[in-house]
mmCIF file with all atom_site columns, C-alpha atoms in Angstrom:
data_model
loop_
_atom_site.group_PDB
_atom_site.id
_atom_site.type_symbol
_atom_site.label_atom_id
_atom_site.label_alt_id
_atom_site.label_comp_id
_atom_site.label_asym_id
_atom_site.label_entity_id
_atom_site.label_seq_id
_atom_site.pdbx_PDB_ins_code
_atom_site.Cartn_x
_atom_site.Cartn_y
_atom_site.Cartn_z
_atom_site.occupancy
_atom_site.B_iso_or_equiv
_atom_site.pdbx_formal_charge
_atom_site.auth_seq_id
_atom_site.auth_comp_id
_atom_site.auth_asym_id
_atom_site.auth_atom_id
_atom_site.pdbx_PDB_model_num
ATOM 1   C CA . MET A 1 1   ? -39.056 -45.159 -59.841 1.00 0.00 ? 1337 MET A CA 1
ATOM 2   C CA . MET A 1 2   ? -42.575 -44.772 -58.430 1.00 0.00 ? 1338 MET A CA 1
ATOM 3   C CA . GLN A 1 3   ? -44.923 -42.558 -60.453 1.00 0.00 ? 1339 GLN A CA 1
ATOM 4   C CA . LEU A 1 4   ? -47.501 -40.417 -58.697 1.00 0.00 ? 1340 LEU A CA 1
ATOM 5   C CA . PRO A 1 5   ? -51.036 -40.208 -60.076 1.00 0.00 ? 1341 PRO A CA 1
ATOM 6   C CA . VAL A 1 6   ? -51.446 -37.080 -62.186 1.00 0.00 ? 1342 VAL A CA 1
ATOM 7   C CA . ILE A 1 7   ? -55.108 -36.216 -61.522 1.00 0.00 ? 1343 ILE A CA 1
ATOM 8   C CA . PRO A 1 8   ? -54.904 -35.912 -57.693 1.00 0.00 ? 1344 PRO A CA 1
ATOM 9   C CA . LEU A 1 9   ? -51.813 -33.750 -58.073 1.00 0.00 ? 1345 LEU A CA 1
ATOM 10  C CA . LEU A 1 10  ? -53.678 -31.556 -60.541 1.00 0.00 ? 1346 LEU A CA 1
ATOM 11  C CA . CYS A 1 11  ? -56.505 -31.344 -58.046 1.00 0.00 ? 1347 CYS A CA 1
ATOM 12  C CA . LEU A 1 12  ? -54.037 -30.192 -55.418 1.00 0.00 ? 1348 LEU A CA 1
ATOM 13  C CA . ALA A 1 13  ? -52.507 -27.601 -57.717 1.00 0.00 ? 1349 ALA A CA 1
ATOM 14  C CA . ILE A 1 14  ? -55.757 -26.221 -59.074 1.00 0.00 ? 1350 ILE A CA 1
ATOM 15  C CA . PHE A 1 15  ? -57.854 -26.095 -55.940 1.00 0.00 ? 1351 PHE A CA 1
ATOM 16  C CA . GLY A 1 16  ? -55.281 -25.406 -53.231 1.00 0.00 ? 1352 GLY A CA 1
ATOM 17  C CA . VAL A 1 17  ? -56.682 -28.259 -51.183 1.00 0.00 ? 1353 VAL A CA 1
ATOM 18  C CA . PHE A 1 18  ? -54.182 -30.398 -49.349 1.00 0.00 ? 1354 PHE A CA 1
ATOM 19  C CA . GLN A 1 19  ? -55.936 -33.705 -49.416 1.00 0.00 ? 1355 GLN A CA 1
ATOM 20  C CA . ALA A 1 20  ? -55.681 -35.900 -52.473 1.00 0.00 ? 1356 ALA A CA 1
ATOM 21  C CA . ASP A 1 21  ? -59.160 -37.413 -52.274 1.00 0.00 ? 1357 ASP A CA 1
ATOM 22  C CA . SER A 1 22  ? -61.542 -34.432 -52.558 1.00 0.00 ? 1358 SER A CA 1
ATOM 23  C CA . TYR A 1 23  ? -62.030 -30.710 -52.911 1.00 0.00 ? 1359 TYR A CA 1
ATOM 24  C CA . CYS A 1 24  ? -64.885 -28.297 -52.335 1.00 0.00 ? 1360 CYS A CA 1
ATOM 25  C CA . GLU A 1 25  ? -66.515 -26.781 -55.411 1.00 0.00 ? 1361 GLU A CA 1
ATOM 26  C CA . VAL A 1 26  ? -68.189 -23.445 -54.618 1.00 0.00 ? 1362 VAL A CA 1
ATOM 27  C CA . LYS A 1 27  ? -71.396 -22.165 -56.183 1.00 0.00 ? 1363 LYS A CA 1
ATOM 28  C CA . GLY A 1 28  ? -73.035 -18.779 -56.002 1.00 0.00 ? 1364 GLY A CA 1
ATOM 29  C CA . ASN A 1 29  ? -71.555 -15.403 -55.190 1.00 0.00 ? 1365 ASN A CA 1
ATOM 30  C CA . ASN A 1 30  ? -69.133 -14.577 -52.384 1.00 0.00 ? 1366 ASN A CA 1
ATOM 31  C CA . PHE A 1 31  ? -71.234 -12.726 -49.816 1.00 0.00 ? 1367 PHE A CA 1
ATOM 32  C CA . ALA A 1 32  ? -68.488 -12.032 -47.252 1.00 0.00 ? 1368 ALA A CA 1
ATOM 33  C CA . PRO A 1 33  ? -68.223 -8.333  -48.301 1.00 0.00 ? 1369 PRO A CA 1
ATOM 34  C CA . GLU A 1 34  ? -71.833 -7.858  -47.142 1.00 0.00 ? 1370 GLU A CA 1
ATOM 35  C CA . GLY A 1 35  ? -70.816 -8.456  -43.511 1.00 0.00 ? 1371 GLY A CA 1
ATOM 36  C CA . LYS A 1 36  ? -69.089 -6.375  -40.866 1.00 0.00 ? 1372 LYS A CA 1
ATOM 37  C CA . PRO A 1 37  ? -65.607 -7.698  -40.008 1.00 0.00 ? 1373 PRO A CA 1
ATOM 38  C CA . SER A 1 38  ? -63.846 -7.497  -36.633 1.00 0.00 ? 1374 SER A CA 1
ATOM 39  C CA . GLN A 1 39  ? -60.841 -9.092  -34.928 1.00 0.00 ? 1375 GLN A CA 1
ATOM 40  C CA . ILE A 1 40  ? -59.501 -9.581  -31.410 1.00 0.00 ? 1376 ILE A CA 1
ATOM 41  C CA . SER A 1 41  ? -56.772 -6.938  -31.765 1.00 0.00 ? 1377 SER A CA 1
ATOM 42  C CA . LEU A 1 42  ? -54.789 -4.965  -34.314 1.00 0.00 ? 1378 LEU A CA 1
ATOM 43  C CA . TYR A 1 43  ? -51.029 -5.407  -34.557 1.00 0.00 ? 1379 TYR A CA 1
ATOM 44  C CA . HIS A 1 44  ? -50.457 -2.788  -37.250 1.00 0.00 ? 1380 HIS A CA 1
ATOM 45  C CA . VAL A 1 45  ? -52.721 -0.342  -39.084 1.00 0.00 ? 1381 VAL A CA 1
ATOM 46  C CA . ASN A 1 46  ? -52.166 -2.214  -42.376 1.00 0.00 ? 1382 ASN A CA 1
ATOM 47  C CA . GLY A 1 47  ? -53.609 -5.411  -40.870 1.00 0.00 ? 1383 GLY A CA 1
ATOM 48  C CA . ASN A 1 48  ? -57.187 -4.327  -40.171 1.00 0.00 ? 1384 ASN A CA 1
ATOM 49  C CA . ALA A 1 49  ? -60.171 -6.677  -40.223 1.00 0.00 ? 1385 ALA A CA 1
ATOM 50  C CA . SER A 1 50  ? -61.761 -5.269  -43.384 1.00 0.00 ? 1386 SER A CA 1
ATOM 51  C CA . ASN A 1 51  ? -58.750 -6.359  -45.457 1.00 0.00 ? 1387 ASN A CA 1
ATOM 52  C CA . ALA A 1 52  ? -59.980 -9.969  -45.337 1.00 0.00 ? 1388 ALA A CA 1
ATOM 53  C CA . ILE A 1 53  ? -63.153 -9.198  -47.301 1.00 0.00 ? 1389 ILE A CA 1
ATOM 54  C CA . ASP A 1 54  ? -61.861 -6.554  -49.716 1.00 0.00 ? 1390 ASP A CA 1
ATOM 55  C CA . GLY A 1 55  ? -61.815 -8.889  -52.733 1.00 0.00 ? 1391 GLY A CA 1
ATOM 56  C CA . ASN A 1 56  ? -58.014 -8.764  -52.954 1.00 0.00 ? 1392 ASN A CA 1
ATOM 57  C CA . ARG A 1 57  ? -56.366 -12.197 -52.704 1.00 0.00 ? 1393 ARG A CA 1
ATOM 58  C CA . ASN A 1 58  ? -52.832 -10.749 -52.619 1.00 0.00 ? 1394 ASN A CA 1
ATOM 59  C CA . GLY A 1 59  ? -50.936 -12.939 -50.141 1.00 0.00 ? 1395 GLY A CA 1
ATOM 60  C CA . LEU A 1 60  ? -48.199 -10.432 -49.348 1.00 0.00 ? 1396 LEU A CA 1
ATOM 61  C CA . TYR A 1 61  ? -48.662 -8.335  -46.217 1.00 0.00 ? 1397 TYR A CA 1
ATOM 62  C CA . ARG A 1 62  ? -47.135 -5.269  -47.865 1.00 0.00 ? 1398 ARG A CA 1
ATOM 63  C CA . GLY A 1 63  ? -50.005 -5.486  -50.400 1.00 0.00 ? 1399 GLY A CA 1
ATOM 64  C CA . LYS A 1 64  ? -52.263 -4.156  -47.589 1.00 0.00 ? 1400 LYS A CA 1
ATOM 65  C CA . SER A 1 65  ? -54.783 -6.963  -48.032 1.00 0.00 ? 1401 SER A CA 1
ATOM 66  C CA . CYS A 1 66  ? -54.115 -9.131  -44.965 1.00 0.00 ? 1402 CYS A CA 1
ATOM 67  C CA . VAL A 1 67  ? -55.383 -9.116  -41.390 1.00 0.00 ? 1403 VAL A CA 1
ATOM 68  C CA . LEU A 1 68  ? -52.858 -9.112  -38.567 1.00 0.00 ? 1404 LEU A CA 1
ATOM 69  C CA . THR A 1 69  ? -53.648 -9.435  -34.870 1.00 0.00 ? 1405 THR A CA 1
ATOM 70  C CA . LYS A 1 70  ? -51.350 -9.138  -31.889 1.00 0.00 ? 1406 LYS A CA 1
ATOM 71  C CA . SER A 1 71  ? -50.139 -12.403 -30.383 1.00 0.00 ? 1407 SER A CA 1
ATOM 72  C CA . GLU A 1 72  ? -53.208 -13.504 -28.428 1.00 0.00 ? 1408 GLU A CA 1
ATOM 73  C CA . GLU A 1 73  ? -54.528 -16.633 -26.766 1.00 0.00 ? 1409 GLU A CA 1
ATOM 74  C CA . SER A 1 74  ? -57.158 -18.068 -29.142 1.00 0.00 ? 1410 SER A CA 1
ATOM 75  C CA . ALA A 1 75  ? -56.796 -15.179 -31.608 1.00 0.00 ? 1411 ALA A CA 1
ATOM 76  C CA . TRP A 1 76  ? -59.850 -14.627 -33.804 1.00 0.00 ? 1412 TRP A CA 1
ATOM 77  C CA . TRP A 1 77  ? -61.285 -12.743 -36.763 1.00 0.00 ? 1413 TRP A CA 1
ATOM 78  C CA . ARG A 1 78  ? -64.974 -12.794 -37.722 1.00 0.00 ? 1414 ARG A CA 1
ATOM 79  C CA . VAL A 1 79  ? -67.552 -11.387 -40.073 1.00 0.00 ? 1415 VAL A CA 1
ATOM 80  C CA . ASP A 1 80  ? -71.048 -10.519 -38.804 1.00 0.00 ? 1416 ASP A CA 1
ATOM 81  C CA . PHE A 1 81  ? -73.860 -10.763 -41.358 1.00 0.00 ? 1417 PHE A CA 1
ATOM 82  C CA . ARG A 1 82  ? -76.392 -9.276  -38.879 1.00 0.00 ? 1418 ARG A CA 1
ATOM 83  C CA . LYS A 1 83  ? -78.754 -12.189 -39.621 1.00 0.00 ? 1419 LYS A CA 1
ATOM 84  C CA . SER A 1 84  ? -78.355 -15.933 -40.066 1.00 0.00 ? 1420 SER A CA 1
ATOM 85  C CA . ARG A 1 85  ? -77.122 -17.041 -43.480 1.00 0.00 ? 1421 ARG A CA 1
ATOM 86  C CA . LYS A 1 86  ? -76.641 -20.438 -45.072 1.00 0.00 ? 1422 LYS A CA 1
ATOM 87  C CA . VAL A 1 87  ? -72.931 -21.172 -45.502 1.00 0.00 ? 1423 VAL A CA 1
ATOM 88  C CA . GLY A 1 88  ? -72.019 -23.816 -48.040 1.00 0.00 ? 1424 GLY A CA 1
ATOM 89  C CA . ALA A 1 89  ? -68.286 -23.118 -48.250 1.00 0.00 ? 1425 ALA A CA 1
ATOM 90  C CA . VAL A 1 90  ? -65.571 -20.826 -46.906 1.00 0.00 ? 1426 VAL A CA 1
ATOM 91  C CA . LEU A 1 91  ? -62.373 -20.026 -48.783 1.00 0.00 ? 1427 LEU A CA 1
ATOM 92  C CA . VAL A 1 92  ? -59.357 -18.701 -46.867 1.00 0.00 ? 1428 VAL A CA 1
ATOM 93  C CA . VAL A 1 93  ? -56.251 -17.312 -48.580 1.00 0.00 ? 1429 VAL A CA 1
ATOM 94  C CA . ASN A 1 94  ? -53.103 -17.720 -46.488 1.00 0.00 ? 1430 ASN A CA 1
ATOM 95  C CA . ARG A 1 95  ? -50.302 -15.208 -46.250 1.00 0.00 ? 1431 ARG A CA 1
ATOM 96  C CA . GLU A 1 96  ? -47.385 -16.099 -48.505 1.00 0.00 ? 1432 GLU A CA 1
ATOM 97  C CA . ASP A 1 97  ? -44.532 -14.127 -46.883 1.00 0.00 ? 1433 ASP A CA 1
ATOM 98  C CA . ALA A 1 98  ? -41.694 -16.449 -45.810 1.00 0.00 ? 1434 ALA A CA 1
ATOM 99  C CA . CYS A 1 99  ? -41.925 -15.325 -42.188 1.00 0.00 ? 1435 CYS A CA 1
ATOM 100 C CA . CYS A 1 100 ? -45.534 -15.968 -41.449 1.00 0.00 ? 1436 CYS A CA 1
ATOM 101 C CA . TRP A 1 101 ? -47.594 -18.443 -43.432 1.00 0.00 ? 1437 TRP A CA 1
ATOM 102 C CA . LYS A 1 102 ? -47.306 -21.226 -40.806 1.00 0.00 ? 1438 LYS A CA 1
ATOM 103 C CA . ARG A 1 103 ? -49.301 -19.173 -38.285 1.00 0.00 ? 1439 ARG A CA 1
ATOM 104 C CA . LEU A 1 104 ? -52.574 -20.384 -39.810 1.00 0.00 ? 1440 LEU A CA 1
ATOM 105 C CA . LYS A 1 105 ? -51.903 -24.023 -38.825 1.00 0.00 ? 1441 LYS A CA 1
ATOM 106 C CA . GLY A 1 106 ? -54.782 -25.343 -36.756 1.00 0.00 ? 1442 GLY A CA 1
ATOM 107 C CA . ALA A 1 107 ? -57.076 -22.401 -37.479 1.00 0.00 ? 1443 ALA A CA 1
ATOM 108 C CA . GLU A 1 108 ? -60.729 -23.363 -37.247 1.00 0.00 ? 1444 GLU A CA 1
ATOM 109 C CA . ILE A 1 109 ? -63.465 -21.939 -39.445 1.00 0.00 ? 1445 ILE A CA 1
ATOM 110 C CA . ARG A 1 110 ? -66.608 -21.643 -37.317 1.00 0.00 ? 1446 ARG A CA 1
ATOM 111 C CA . VAL A 1 111 ? -70.175 -20.831 -38.324 1.00 0.00 ? 1447 VAL A CA 1
ATOM 112 C CA . GLY A 1 112 ? -73.044 -19.991 -35.966 1.00 0.00 ? 1448 GLY A CA 1
ATOM 113 C CA . ASN A 1 113 ? -74.929 -17.409 -33.930 1.00 0.00 ? 1449 ASN A CA 1
ATOM 114 C CA . ASP A 1 114 ? -72.665 -17.087 -30.875 1.00 0.00 ? 1450 ASP A CA 1
ATOM 115 C CA . PRO A 1 115 ? -70.841 -13.717 -30.937 1.00 0.00 ? 1451 PRO A CA 1
ATOM 116 C CA . HIS A 1 116 ? -68.102 -15.194 -28.713 1.00 0.00 ? 1452 HIS A CA 1
ATOM 117 C CA . ASN A 1 117 ? -66.791 -17.635 -31.363 1.00 0.00 ? 1453 ASN A CA 1
ATOM 118 C CA . ARG A 1 118 ? -68.090 -20.768 -29.617 1.00 0.00 ? 1454 ARG A CA 1
ATOM 119 C CA . ASN A 1 119 ? -69.806 -21.892 -32.806 1.00 0.00 ? 1455 ASN A CA 1
ATOM 120 C CA . PRO A 1 120 ? -69.654 -25.271 -34.551 1.00 0.00 ? 1456 PRO A CA 1
ATOM 121 C CA . VAL A 1 121 ? -66.532 -25.922 -36.609 1.00 0.00 ? 1457 VAL A CA 1
ATOM 122 C CA . CYS A 1 122 ? -66.916 -26.093 -40.393 1.00 0.00 ? 1458 CYS A CA 1
ATOM 123 C CA . GLY A 1 123 ? -63.311 -27.219 -40.824 1.00 0.00 ? 1459 GLY A CA 1
ATOM 124 C CA . THR A 1 124 ? -59.709 -26.819 -39.729 1.00 0.00 ? 1460 THR A CA 1
ATOM 125 C CA . ILE A 1 125 ? -56.713 -25.647 -41.741 1.00 0.00 ? 1461 ILE A CA 1
ATOM 126 C CA . SER A 1 126 ? -54.338 -28.466 -40.917 1.00 0.00 ? 1462 SER A CA 1
ATOM 127 C CA . ASP A 1 127 ? -51.662 -28.049 -43.567 1.00 0.00 ? 1463 ASP A CA 1
ATOM 128 C CA . PRO A 1 128 ? -51.262 -24.366 -44.478 1.00 0.00 ? 1464 PRO A CA 1
ATOM 129 C CA . GLN A 1 129 ? -49.052 -23.522 -47.426 1.00 0.00 ? 1465 GLN A CA 1
ATOM 130 C CA . PRO A 1 130 ? -47.689 -20.122 -48.489 1.00 0.00 ? 1466 PRO A CA 1
ATOM 131 C CA . GLY A 1 131 ? -50.345 -18.131 -50.351 1.00 0.00 ? 1467 GLY A CA 1
ATOM 132 C CA . ALA A 1 132 ? -52.654 -21.158 -50.676 1.00 0.00 ? 1468 ALA A CA 1
ATOM 133 C CA . ALA A 1 133 ? -56.402 -20.736 -51.051 1.00 0.00 ? 1469 ALA A CA 1
ATOM 134 C CA . THR A 1 134 ? -58.021 -23.421 -48.892 1.00 0.00 ? 1470 THR A CA 1
ATOM 135 C CA . THR A 1 135 ? -61.723 -24.097 -49.448 1.00 0.00 ? 1471 THR A CA 1
ATOM 136 C CA . LEU A 1 136 ? -63.732 -25.891 -46.788 1.00 0.00 ? 1472 LEU A CA 1
ATOM 137 C CA . CYS A 1 137 ? -67.212 -27.286 -47.442 1.00 0.00 ? 1473 CYS A CA 1
ATOM 138 C CA . CYS A 1 138 ? -69.554 -26.362 -44.585 1.00 0.00 ? 1474 CYS A CA 1
ATOM 139 C CA . GLY A 1 139 ? -72.541 -28.434 -45.679 1.00 0.00 ? 1475 GLY A CA 1
ATOM 140 C CA . GLY A 1 140 ? -75.113 -25.648 -45.445 1.00 0.00 ? 1476 GLY A CA 1
ATOM 141 C CA . MET A 1 141 ? -74.329 -24.630 -41.860 1.00 0.00 ? 1477 MET A CA 1
ATOM 142 C CA . VAL A 1 142 ? -76.414 -21.643 -40.760 1.00 0.00 ? 1478 VAL A CA 1
ATOM 143 C CA . GLY A 1 143 ? -75.166 -18.707 -38.743 1.00 0.00 ? 1479 GLY A CA 1
ATOM 144 C CA . ARG A 1 144 ? -74.844 -14.990 -38.325 1.00 0.00 ? 1480 ARG A CA 1
ATOM 145 C CA . TYR A 1 145 ? -71.068 -15.215 -37.827 1.00 0.00 ? 1481 TYR A CA 1
ATOM 146 C CA . VAL A 1 146 ? -68.229 -16.827 -39.747 1.00 0.00 ? 1482 VAL A CA 1
ATOM 147 C CA . SER A 1 147 ? -65.022 -16.846 -37.703 1.00 0.00 ? 1483 SER A CA 1
ATOM 148 C CA . VAL A 1 148 ? -61.394 -17.848 -38.072 1.00 0.00 ? 1484 VAL A CA 1
ATOM 149 C CA . VAL A 1 149 ? -60.081 -18.902 -34.657 1.00 0.00 ? 1485 VAL A CA 1
ATOM 150 C CA . ILE A 1 150 ? -56.723 -20.315 -33.580 1.00 0.00 ? 1486 ILE A CA 1
ATOM 151 C CA . PRO A 1 151 ? -57.840 -22.275 -30.523 1.00 0.00 ? 1487 PRO A CA 1
ATOM 152 C CA . GLY A 1 152 ? -55.782 -23.122 -27.493 1.00 0.00 ? 1488 GLY A CA 1
ATOM 153 C CA . ARG A 1 153 ? -52.496 -21.384 -28.203 1.00 0.00 ? 1489 ARG A CA 1
ATOM 154 C CA . GLU A 1 154 ? -51.038 -17.907 -28.208 1.00 0.00 ? 1490 GLU A CA 1
ATOM 155 C CA . GLU A 1 155 ? -50.479 -16.854 -31.805 1.00 0.00 ? 1491 GLU A CA 1
ATOM 156 C CA . ILE A 1 156 ? -50.633 -13.979 -34.250 1.00 0.00 ? 1492 ILE A CA 1
ATOM 157 C CA . LEU A 1 157 ? -53.547 -14.515 -36.599 1.00 0.00 ? 1493 LEU A CA 1
ATOM 158 C CA . ASN A 1 158 ? -53.034 -13.401 -40.136 1.00 0.00 ? 1494 ASN A CA 1
ATOM 159 C CA . PHE A 1 159 ? -54.464 -14.382 -43.484 1.00 0.00 ? 1495 PHE A CA 1
ATOM 160 C CA . CYS A 1 160 ? -55.226 -12.396 -46.602 1.00 0.00 ? 1496 CYS A CA 1
ATOM 161 C CA . GLU A 1 161 ? -58.770 -13.096 -47.783 1.00 0.00 ? 1497 GLU A CA 1
ATOM 162 C CA . LEU A 1 162 ? -61.914 -14.881 -46.669 1.00 0.00 ? 1498 LEU A CA 1
ATOM 163 C CA . GLU A 1 163 ? -64.793 -15.639 -49.013 1.00 0.00 ? 1499 GLU A CA 1
ATOM 164 C CA . VAL A 1 164 ? -68.154 -17.129 -48.021 1.00 0.00 ? 1500 VAL A CA 1
ATOM 165 C CA . TYR A 1 165 ? -70.391 -18.958 -50.498 1.00 0.00 ? 1501 TYR A CA 1
ATOM 166 C CA . PRO A 1 166 ? -73.997 -20.161 -50.191 1.00 0.00 ? 1502 PRO A CA 1
ATOM 167 C CA . GLU A 1 167 ? -73.165 -23.581 -51.669 1.00 0.00 ? 1503 GLU A CA 1
ATOM 168 C CA . GLY A 1 168 ? -70.198 -25.893 -51.484 1.00 0.00 ? 1504 GLY A CA 1
ATOM 169 C CA . ILE A 1 169 ? -70.158 -29.360 -52.947 1.00 0.00 ? 1505 ILE A CA 1
ATOM 170 C CA . GLU A 1 170 ? -67.579 -31.955 -51.943 1.00 0.00 ? 1506 GLU A CA 1
ATOM 171 C CA . LYS A 1 171 ? -66.110 -33.383 -55.149 1.00 0.00 ? 1507 LYS A CA 1
ATOM 172 C CA . PRO A 1 172 ? -63.710 -36.307 -55.493 1.00 0.00 ? 1508 PRO A CA 1
ATOM 173 C CA . CYS A 1 173 ? -60.294 -35.842 -57.023 1.00 0.00 ? 1509 CYS A CA 1
ATOM 174 C CA . ILE A 1 174 ? -60.041 -38.835 -59.301 1.00 0.00 ? 1510 ILE A CA 1
#
C-alpha cells in the first residue's frame, strides 16, 4: 500500500489550498471591510454584495453571509477602495451548500484600477471545494478594485467571504 506524505496533506487541510507544493501566508489586517462592495446583479435579498466583507465566514447561504448573483455572462463581484491599495493576498471562502459550491470553478481574482473588471489576474480558483477558504498570493499588486469574476460563461456567482491583506508570502508545503 502506498503511503501519502503527511506534511503536504496537513498543509492542504490547514490552509484550504488545493496544491500540495505551496500556500500563501497572509500578514497584516484584512482591509476588505474598508471598501464599498457591488455585484453585477442580485438574485435574492439575502445574497447582497456587502455579505462578502461582513467578517462572517459562514459557508451556508441560509446564514445570510454569502453573495448571490443572477445567472449572468461573466458574473462579477467587486470591492472599491476609492484609492489604489497594495494587495498581497486575497482569501475567498466558498459556499458549502451541496447544491452550489462548484459554481466558483474558474473564478478569477483581479486587482487593478479598471472599474469594468478588466484588471490583471491575481489568481484563479481552479479546484473549489465546499466551504473551503482559498488564499491566493497577489505579489503586491496595486489597485483600487479587487474583483471576483467568472469569465466566459453564464453562471451564478456566489461565495461567502472575501478578505484582502496587504502582504502575502508564498510558502512551501514540505
